[in-house]
Amino acid sequence: MQPCQTQAAPTSSDLRSEKFVAVCSILDRHAHQPSRLIPILQAIQAVYRYLPEEVLTFVATSLEVAPARVFGVASFYGHFALKPRGKHVIRLCDGTACHVKASIPILDALREKLKLDPEHNTTEDMLFTVETVACLGACGLAPVMVVDDEVHGLMSPQTALEVLDGIVKAEAA
Amino acid sequence: MEATETAVQTSVRICAGTGCAASGAWKVMAAFEQALGEGAGGRVSMDPGGCSHPVKVGKSGCQGFCQMGPLVTVLPENVFYTGVKAQDVPEIVEKTLGRGEIVERLLYVDPATRKRCKGTADIPFYQRQTRFVLKGCGHLDPESIDEYLADGGYQAARQAFTAMTPEAICKTVLDSGLRGRGGGGFPTGRKWEFARVQASPKKYVICNGDEGDPGAFMDRSVMEGNPHSVLEGLMVAARAIGADKGYIYVRAEYPLAVKRMRRAVEDAERRGILGDNVFGSGQKVRCEVMEGAGAFVCGEETAMIASIEGLRGMPSPKPPFPAQSGLRGRPTVINNVETLAQVGHILLAGPEAYRQLGTATSPGTKTFALTGHVANTGLIEVPFGTTLREIVMNIGGGVTNARGKIDKNAFKAVQIGGPSGGCLTAENLDLPLDFDSLRKVGAMIGSGGLVVMNSGTCMVSIARFFMQFTQRESCGKCVLCREGTRQLLQLLDDVIEGRGTAHTLELLEKLGRAVQLGSLCGLGKTAPNPVLSTMRQFRQEYHEHVFEKRCRTGNCKALLRPEINAQKCKGCGLCIKACAVGAITGEKKKPHRIDADLCVKCGACAKVCNLGAVEGIAG
């Protein structure tokens, strides 16, 4: 487990390189194996909450593969975010069970409240990202909404907005 | 020693599947721990007031009745409480654990008979099931390898490694008639035999836990509820084909399943069950849990292999089949979670015993995720050959209408097999469900999602829903799948938004068949199924959308024509105030009218009208 070389004693201009310390340890953990690309990107996303472009380039160089391969994988899988996401990620399930039990009105209500649309899913203050997901496998509780890692079942537009208000209040406090 | 203690003592089992966890199972667990005293690792033993025996508190896997969660079972009396909240816990401790009394209000009430059910044996939802794969999910702690071992776990794997030849294992599985539960229904024994005879120094087994079908959660429940049974099946498969490395590919949306599978692998390694010398046979088996990254197509065998290799999950042509040349070009067997979870039972009980369940061509049981407009939603397991009526009306407790009440006349259709499947209608209610009978009626068992739909569901919208899903998930490799699904989606939008003509319907069918023919993998080959199947069975509804510009369910907003019935309207003006766009005009005490050009069809007027005078839109 040899760490990659990094600048010692980071100054403000060195913060960018310090940013890669976590990436280096992730790459080391996966022995710089290109076949481990997906777990590597997952681990990076767990740290940065999204995949910054410069990090992807850095990963490509470190693994000695073309940046196109890394970008190709990062853009292929729905789990990877290439844009920064909000502090709280709201994932609304739009699987079959949730869909027939009216998940879309909940999505509409959330988007209206947060002034979001299909092209813009993160609020300007970077507090919320609203996404849909194909199925969370909690169909017995449809419609389902996941806020960060907490699953909320049997939602309605009203209860969804109440959950949202709760977070806004907690953030303001 | 611990096992005998467990058998006699009172224990509390809290369901800790994703569904119950979402309903607050962890809070209930914490409340039990607080009430009974602190314990280590989620177990406590102490004497509560008046109770002379120790009480063990533990979690179980998904018990399937997710809608009624959190579920708490008190053993050995087998009292089954539903919808338990943390504040109910002191009462359960005092009455049930302390005095052996039942807290009536927490029992399940059968909505059909209004009868209170004491245990799962009294509840129709459970009564009519045959829980074979799911057996362990209710009473074993999924994070305890000891409980699994005490329950006879890993005996099948031991037998496979120490007392059976790979040929004998393949033959046993082939004789049992086990067919792949991931959707295809290919005989598992044949797949293994095919990989076994390949001469290669390196082979792989993969467990497919990338359950991507929306509306299906069987594999999640098995991985969360009994992860060791999956791992044991994987080990047997490895022995049967001569593989020394296994992968368990779990969908990223299932964090709890990932966690529990990882824990199972770690525990099995620690006990020397997995390792370099499995059960002293000298054979090595290592296993790795890999988390998917959110691509539905990765459920396809060749795409999954690409994903494990760190590439974009795009399928490749077959042959060569993975059993010949799979992961890293080596012979690879890929089996579904539920398939592997059956293997241990088959080896121990023998193929004849397994054939006692199910039908001649589809032996055994199948788990289904029963969801949608049905009174009891959840995870169920029935023998193949069970009729749809039995599942929907008896286990599911009947179809619910828009107000959530059981309604005998509300049944419209059941969508089976997710985005690859089709619809079954009232005339299929007595069809025995198995791989072959469903194929005959143009549907497929798929992975086992059963979404019940009531008469308020628009079938064109449902077809569009699935088309949107497959269009988003198409990997883009085959032109007909990539472009065809997009075109199909736009054609469906034309129908839904009132632009459809007779030509639209013709194109939908023609293009649907072309996409089936011109796609490489199962995703594209089956993507048009929901459209073609609903067009066949609900032709009239398509015609209403296209020729009458009308949606009988009121789901398709563009086709709504809200009007005020002049006979009913008393001119109170409530709707004028409610209308945000000023589309309603009229003098007081005289019938009002809606300007169709201004109306945005929000339904606000219908909602406020006390007389039901606004027609053609739901409030």
Short mmCIF file of N, CA and C in Angstrom, two decimals, chain A residues 30 33-39 42 68-69 71-80 91 93-104 108 111 132-142 144-145 149-154 158, chain B residues 18-20 22-23 66-67 212-217 220 249 251-254 288 290-295 297-298 306-314 328 371-374 377-378 451-453 457 461-462 465-466 468-469 472 475:
data_model
loop_
_atom_site.label_atom_id
_atom_site.label_comp_id
_atom_site.label_asym_id
_atom_site.label_seq_id
_atom_site.Cartn_x
_atom_site.Cartn_y
_atom_site.Cartn_z
N HIS A 30 -7.18 -0.39 -4.83
CA HIS A 30 -7.61 -1.26 -5.92
C HIS A 30 -6.43 -1.63 -6.83
N GLN A 33 -5.83 -1.29 -10.82
CA GLN A 33 -6.33 -2.24 -11.81
C GLN A 33 -7.43 -1.60 -12.67
N PRO A 34 -7.24 -1.50 -13.97
CA PRO A 34 -8.32 -0.92 -14.79
C PRO A 34 -9.62 -1.72 -14.68
N SER A 35 -9.54 -3.02 -14.42
CA SER A 35 -10.78 -3.80 -14.31
C SER A 35 -11.58 -3.41 -13.06
N ARG A 36 -10.95 -2.70 -12.14
CA ARG A 36 -11.63 -2.25 -10.92
C ARG A 36 -12.22 -0.86 -11.09
N LEU A 37 -12.30 -0.40 -12.33
CA LEU A 37 -12.72 0.98 -12.58
C LEU A 37 -14.04 1.34 -11.89
N ILE A 38 -15.03 0.44 -11.98
CA ILE A 38 -16.34 0.79 -11.41
C ILE A 38 -16.27 0.94 -9.88
N PRO A 39 -15.69 -0.04 -9.17
CA PRO A 39 -15.55 0.19 -7.71
C PRO A 39 -14.71 1.43 -7.39
N GLN A 42 -16.95 4.39 -7.81
CA GLN A 42 -17.93 4.41 -6.71
C GLN A 42 -17.30 4.97 -5.45
N ALA A 68 -11.16 8.59 -22.45
CA ALA A 68 -12.46 8.26 -23.06
C ALA A 68 -13.05 7.02 -22.40
N ARG A 69 -12.21 6.07 -22.03
CA ARG A 69 -12.73 4.86 -21.41
C ARG A 69 -13.34 5.20 -20.04
N PHE A 71 -14.41 8.22 -19.00
CA PHE A 71 -15.62 9.03 -19.20
C PHE A 71 -16.76 8.16 -19.73
N GLY A 72 -16.40 7.20 -20.59
CA GLY A 72 -17.39 6.30 -21.16
C GLY A 72 -18.10 5.53 -20.07
N VAL A 73 -17.34 5.01 -19.13
CA VAL A 73 -17.93 4.23 -18.04
C VAL A 73 -18.72 5.16 -17.11
N ALA A 74 -18.13 6.33 -16.80
CA ALA A 74 -18.79 7.25 -15.86
C ALA A 74 -20.12 7.74 -16.41
N SER A 75 -20.19 7.92 -17.73
CA SER A 75 -21.44 8.45 -18.29
C SER A 75 -22.44 7.34 -18.60
N PHE A 76 -21.97 6.10 -18.65
CA PHE A 76 -22.86 4.99 -18.99
C PHE A 76 -23.78 4.63 -17.84
N TYR A 77 -23.22 4.60 -16.65
CA TYR A 77 -23.98 4.10 -15.51
C TYR A 77 -24.74 5.22 -14.80
N GLY A 78 -26.02 4.94 -14.54
CA GLY A 78 -26.89 5.95 -13.95
C GLY A 78 -26.49 6.40 -12.56
N HIS A 79 -25.71 5.55 -11.87
CA HIS A 79 -25.35 5.84 -10.50
C HIS A 79 -24.32 6.97 -10.40
N PHE A 80 -23.58 7.19 -11.49
CA PHE A 80 -22.51 8.20 -11.44
C PHE A 80 -23.04 9.57 -11.82
N ARG A 91 -34.42 11.03 -3.82
CA ARG A 91 -34.66 10.11 -4.94
C ARG A 91 -36.08 9.59 -4.84
N CYS A 93 -38.95 7.22 -6.19
CA CYS A 93 -39.05 5.98 -6.96
C CYS A 93 -40.17 6.12 -8.00
N ASP A 94 -39.83 5.80 -9.23
CA ASP A 94 -40.85 5.76 -10.28
C ASP A 94 -40.85 4.37 -10.91
N GLY A 95 -40.76 3.36 -10.05
CA GLY A 95 -40.91 1.98 -10.52
C GLY A 95 -42.37 1.74 -10.82
N THR A 96 -42.68 0.55 -11.34
CA THR A 96 -44.06 0.29 -11.77
C THR A 96 -45.06 0.49 -10.63
N ALA A 97 -44.75 -0.11 -9.48
CA ALA A 97 -45.69 -0.06 -8.37
C ALA A 97 -45.90 1.38 -7.92
N CYS A 98 -44.79 2.13 -7.81
CA CYS A 98 -44.92 3.53 -7.37
C CYS A 98 -45.63 4.34 -8.45
N HIS A 99 -45.35 4.02 -9.71
CA HIS A 99 -45.95 4.78 -10.81
C HIS A 99 -47.47 4.62 -10.81
N VAL A 100 -47.95 3.37 -10.69
CA VAL A 100 -49.40 3.19 -10.70
C VAL A 100 -50.05 3.73 -9.43
N LYS A 101 -49.24 3.93 -8.40
CA LYS A 101 -49.80 4.53 -7.18
C LYS A 101 -49.47 6.02 -7.12
N ALA A 102 -49.29 6.62 -8.30
CA ALA A 102 -49.19 8.08 -8.44
C ALA A 102 -47.92 8.69 -7.85
N SER A 103 -46.77 8.30 -8.39
CA SER A 103 -45.53 8.93 -7.94
C SER A 103 -45.26 10.25 -8.65
N ILE A 104 -45.78 10.38 -9.89
CA ILE A 104 -45.48 11.58 -10.67
C ILE A 104 -46.04 12.87 -10.03
N ASP A 108 -43.87 16.22 -9.34
CA ASP A 108 -44.30 17.55 -9.77
C ASP A 108 -44.32 18.51 -8.59
N ARG A 111 -40.76 19.39 -7.54
CA ARG A 111 -40.12 20.28 -8.50
C ARG A 111 -40.69 21.68 -8.42
N THR A 132 -35.19 10.83 -10.08
CA THR A 132 -36.09 9.68 -10.03
C THR A 132 -35.25 8.42 -10.18
N VAL A 133 -35.75 7.33 -9.67
CA VAL A 133 -35.02 6.07 -9.76
C VAL A 133 -36.03 5.01 -10.17
N ALA A 134 -35.55 4.02 -10.96
CA ALA A 134 -36.48 3.09 -11.59
C ALA A 134 -37.20 2.18 -10.60
N CYS A 135 -36.53 1.72 -9.59
CA CYS A 135 -37.21 0.92 -8.57
C CYS A 135 -36.28 0.74 -7.40
N LEU A 136 -36.80 1.00 -6.21
CA LEU A 136 -35.97 0.84 -5.02
C LEU A 136 -36.24 -0.49 -4.35
N GLY A 137 -37.17 -1.24 -4.91
CA GLY A 137 -37.47 -2.56 -4.34
C GLY A 137 -38.23 -2.49 -3.03
N ALA A 138 -38.87 -1.37 -2.79
CA ALA A 138 -39.70 -1.27 -1.58
C ALA A 138 -41.14 -1.09 -2.02
N CYS A 139 -41.53 -1.86 -3.03
CA CYS A 139 -42.81 -1.68 -3.71
C CYS A 139 -44.00 -1.83 -2.77
N GLY A 140 -43.83 -2.58 -1.69
CA GLY A 140 -44.92 -2.76 -0.74
C GLY A 140 -45.33 -1.45 -0.10
N LEU A 141 -44.43 -0.47 -0.15
CA LEU A 141 -44.70 0.81 0.50
C LEU A 141 -44.93 1.92 -0.52
N ALA A 142 -45.22 1.55 -1.75
CA ALA A 142 -45.34 2.53 -2.81
C ALA A 142 -46.41 3.59 -2.50
N VAL A 144 -42.64 5.51 -2.92
CA VAL A 144 -41.51 5.59 -2.01
C VAL A 144 -40.58 6.74 -2.39
N MET A 145 -40.06 7.40 -1.38
CA MET A 145 -39.10 8.48 -1.59
C MET A 145 -37.91 8.24 -0.66
N ASP A 149 -30.21 8.68 2.87
CA ASP A 149 -30.32 7.22 2.91
C ASP A 149 -31.58 6.76 3.62
N GLU A 150 -32.45 7.69 3.91
CA GLU A 150 -33.64 7.33 4.68
C GLU A 150 -34.83 7.09 3.75
N VAL A 151 -35.45 5.92 3.90
CA VAL A 151 -36.57 5.56 3.03
C VAL A 151 -37.88 6.03 3.67
N HIS A 152 -38.67 6.75 2.89
CA HIS A 152 -40.00 7.16 3.34
C HIS A 152 -41.02 6.45 2.46
N GLY A 153 -41.96 5.73 3.08
CA GLY A 153 -42.94 5.00 2.29
C GLY A 153 -44.31 5.63 2.32
N LEU A 154 -45.19 5.13 1.46
CA LEU A 154 -46.59 5.57 1.37
C LEU A 154 -46.71 7.08 1.31
N GLN A 158 -48.42 15.90 -0.32
CA GLN A 158 -48.40 16.65 0.95
C GLN A 158 -47.30 16.13 1.88
N THR B 18 -35.93 -3.98 3.91
CA THR B 18 -35.98 -2.57 3.52
C THR B 18 -37.34 -1.94 3.82
N GLY B 19 -38.41 -2.69 3.58
CA GLY B 19 -39.76 -2.16 3.78
C GLY B 19 -40.01 -1.81 5.23
N CYS B 20 -39.75 -2.77 6.12
CA CYS B 20 -40.00 -2.52 7.54
C CYS B 20 -39.05 -1.48 8.10
N ALA B 22 -37.97 1.04 6.57
CA ALA B 22 -38.50 2.33 6.16
C ALA B 22 -39.68 2.73 7.04
N SER B 23 -40.39 1.74 7.55
CA SER B 23 -41.54 2.05 8.39
C SER B 23 -41.15 2.25 9.85
N CYS B 66 -44.67 -6.36 3.53
CA CYS B 66 -44.04 -5.06 3.73
C CYS B 66 -45.02 -3.95 4.07
N GLN B 67 -46.20 -4.02 3.46
CA GLN B 67 -47.17 -2.97 3.64
C GLN B 67 -47.62 -2.84 5.10
N GLY B 212 -33.20 -5.49 -11.82
CA GLY B 212 -33.52 -4.14 -12.26
C GLY B 212 -34.95 -3.90 -12.65
N ASP B 213 -35.75 -4.95 -12.81
CA ASP B 213 -37.14 -4.76 -13.22
C ASP B 213 -37.87 -3.89 -12.23
N PRO B 214 -38.44 -2.78 -12.69
CA PRO B 214 -39.20 -1.99 -11.74
C PRO B 214 -40.41 -2.80 -11.27
N GLY B 215 -40.65 -2.78 -9.98
CA GLY B 215 -41.78 -3.52 -9.44
C GLY B 215 -41.43 -4.93 -9.03
N ALA B 216 -40.15 -5.25 -8.92
CA ALA B 216 -39.73 -6.59 -8.51
C ALA B 216 -38.71 -6.46 -7.39
N PHE B 217 -38.90 -7.21 -6.32
CA PHE B 217 -37.92 -7.13 -5.24
C PHE B 217 -37.69 -8.48 -4.56
N ARG B 220 -33.88 -8.98 -3.86
CA ARG B 220 -33.47 -8.13 -2.76
C ARG B 220 -33.83 -8.78 -1.43
N TYR B 249 -23.03 -10.03 -7.98
CA TYR B 249 -23.24 -8.70 -8.54
C TYR B 249 -24.59 -8.18 -8.04
N ARG B 251 -27.32 -5.06 -7.23
CA ARG B 251 -27.76 -3.76 -7.72
C ARG B 251 -27.45 -2.65 -6.72
N ALA B 252 -26.99 -1.51 -7.24
CA ALA B 252 -26.56 -0.41 -6.38
C ALA B 252 -27.70 0.16 -5.54
N GLU B 253 -28.93 0.02 -6.03
CA GLU B 253 -30.07 0.59 -5.30
C GLU B 253 -30.42 -0.23 -4.07
N TYR B 254 -29.71 -1.33 -3.83
CA TYR B 254 -30.02 -2.20 -2.70
C TYR B 254 -28.88 -2.17 -1.67
N GLU B 288 -16.42 -12.58 -4.21
CA GLU B 288 -16.37 -11.13 -4.10
C GLU B 288 -17.75 -10.55 -4.39
N MET B 290 -19.81 -7.51 -5.72
CA MET B 290 -19.62 -6.29 -6.51
C MET B 290 -20.93 -5.53 -6.60
N GLU B 291 -20.81 -4.23 -6.36
CA GLU B 291 -21.99 -3.39 -6.41
C GLU B 291 -22.17 -2.87 -7.82
N GLY B 292 -23.36 -2.99 -8.36
CA GLY B 292 -23.63 -2.45 -9.69
C GLY B 292 -23.59 -0.94 -9.66
N ALA B 293 -23.80 -0.32 -10.82
CA ALA B 293 -23.72 1.14 -10.85
C ALA B 293 -24.92 1.75 -11.54
N GLY B 294 -26.03 1.03 -11.51
CA GLY B 294 -27.25 1.64 -12.02
C GLY B 294 -27.43 1.54 -13.51
N ALA B 295 -27.32 0.35 -14.07
CA ALA B 295 -27.65 0.15 -15.48
C ALA B 295 -28.47 -1.13 -15.59
N VAL B 297 -29.43 -2.81 -18.11
CA VAL B 297 -28.96 -3.78 -19.10
C VAL B 297 -27.94 -4.74 -18.50
N CYS B 298 -27.30 -4.37 -17.39
CA CYS B 298 -26.30 -5.24 -16.77
C CYS B 298 -26.90 -6.52 -16.20
N ALA B 306 -19.18 -7.65 -18.90
CA ALA B 306 -18.46 -6.43 -19.28
C ALA B 306 -18.34 -5.49 -18.09
N SER B 307 -19.42 -5.40 -17.30
CA SER B 307 -19.42 -4.50 -16.16
C SER B 307 -18.41 -4.97 -15.11
N ILE B 308 -18.33 -6.28 -14.88
CA ILE B 308 -17.37 -6.79 -13.90
C ILE B 308 -15.94 -6.55 -14.39
N GLU B 309 -15.77 -6.53 -15.71
CA GLU B 309 -14.44 -6.28 -16.27
C GLU B 309 -14.10 -4.79 -16.25
N GLY B 310 -15.01 -3.96 -15.76
CA GLY B 310 -14.73 -2.53 -15.66
C GLY B 310 -15.04 -1.76 -16.93
N LEU B 311 -15.93 -2.30 -17.75
CA LEU B 311 -16.27 -1.64 -19.02
C LEU B 311 -17.71 -1.14 -18.97
N ARG B 312 -18.11 -0.44 -20.03
CA ARG B 312 -19.52 -0.10 -20.18
C ARG B 312 -20.30 -1.40 -20.29
N GLY B 313 -21.43 -1.46 -19.62
CA GLY B 313 -22.17 -2.72 -19.59
C GLY B 313 -22.97 -2.92 -20.86
N MET B 314 -22.28 -3.28 -21.93
CA MET B 314 -22.98 -3.51 -23.19
C MET B 314 -22.91 -4.99 -23.54
N ARG B 328 -13.50 -12.59 -18.63
CA ARG B 328 -12.09 -12.66 -19.06
C ARG B 328 -11.83 -13.83 -20.02
N THR B 371 -47.61 -6.31 -6.16
CA THR B 371 -47.73 -4.88 -5.84
C THR B 371 -48.86 -4.26 -6.65
N GLY B 372 -49.01 -2.97 -6.49
CA GLY B 372 -50.03 -2.24 -7.23
C GLY B 372 -51.34 -2.15 -6.46
N HIS B 373 -52.44 -2.20 -7.21
CA HIS B 373 -53.75 -2.01 -6.60
C HIS B 373 -54.29 -3.31 -6.03
N VAL B 374 -53.68 -3.77 -4.96
CA VAL B 374 -54.10 -5.01 -4.34
C VAL B 374 -54.03 -4.81 -2.82
N THR B 377 -50.02 -6.08 -0.38
CA THR B 377 -48.85 -6.08 -1.25
C THR B 377 -47.71 -6.73 -0.49
N GLY B 378 -46.76 -7.25 -1.22
CA GLY B 378 -45.60 -7.82 -0.55
C GLY B 378 -44.97 -8.93 -1.35
N VAL B 451 -47.69 -6.66 -11.04
CA VAL B 451 -48.29 -5.39 -10.69
C VAL B 451 -49.77 -5.43 -11.05
N VAL B 452 -50.60 -5.39 -10.03
CA VAL B 452 -52.04 -5.47 -10.25
C VAL B 452 -52.57 -4.06 -10.56
N MET B 453 -53.41 -3.97 -11.59
CA MET B 453 -53.93 -2.66 -11.96
C MET B 453 -55.45 -2.66 -11.93
N THR B 457 -56.73 2.48 -14.30
CA THR B 457 -55.41 2.57 -14.90
C THR B 457 -55.53 2.62 -16.43
N SER B 461 -51.00 4.52 -21.09
CA SER B 461 -50.01 5.16 -20.22
C SER B 461 -49.05 4.14 -19.63
N ILE B 462 -49.57 2.95 -19.30
CA ILE B 462 -48.71 1.91 -18.75
C ILE B 462 -47.70 1.46 -19.81
N PHE B 465 -45.14 4.04 -20.00
CA PHE B 465 -44.26 3.99 -18.83
C PHE B 465 -43.11 3.00 -19.06
N PHE B 466 -43.46 1.78 -19.52
CA PHE B 466 -42.42 0.78 -19.74
C PHE B 466 -41.52 1.16 -20.92
N GLN B 468 -40.75 4.15 -21.86
CA GLN B 468 -39.84 5.18 -21.39
C GLN B 468 -38.68 4.54 -20.61
N PHE B 469 -39.02 3.54 -19.83
CA PHE B 469 -37.99 2.85 -19.06
C PHE B 469 -36.97 2.18 -19.97
N ARG B 472 -34.78 4.67 -21.89
CA ARG B 472 -33.71 5.24 -21.07
C ARG B 472 -32.60 4.22 -20.83
N CYS B 475 -28.76 0.43 -24.06
CA CYS B 475 -27.34 0.78 -23.96
C CYS B 475 -26.87 1.51 -25.20
#
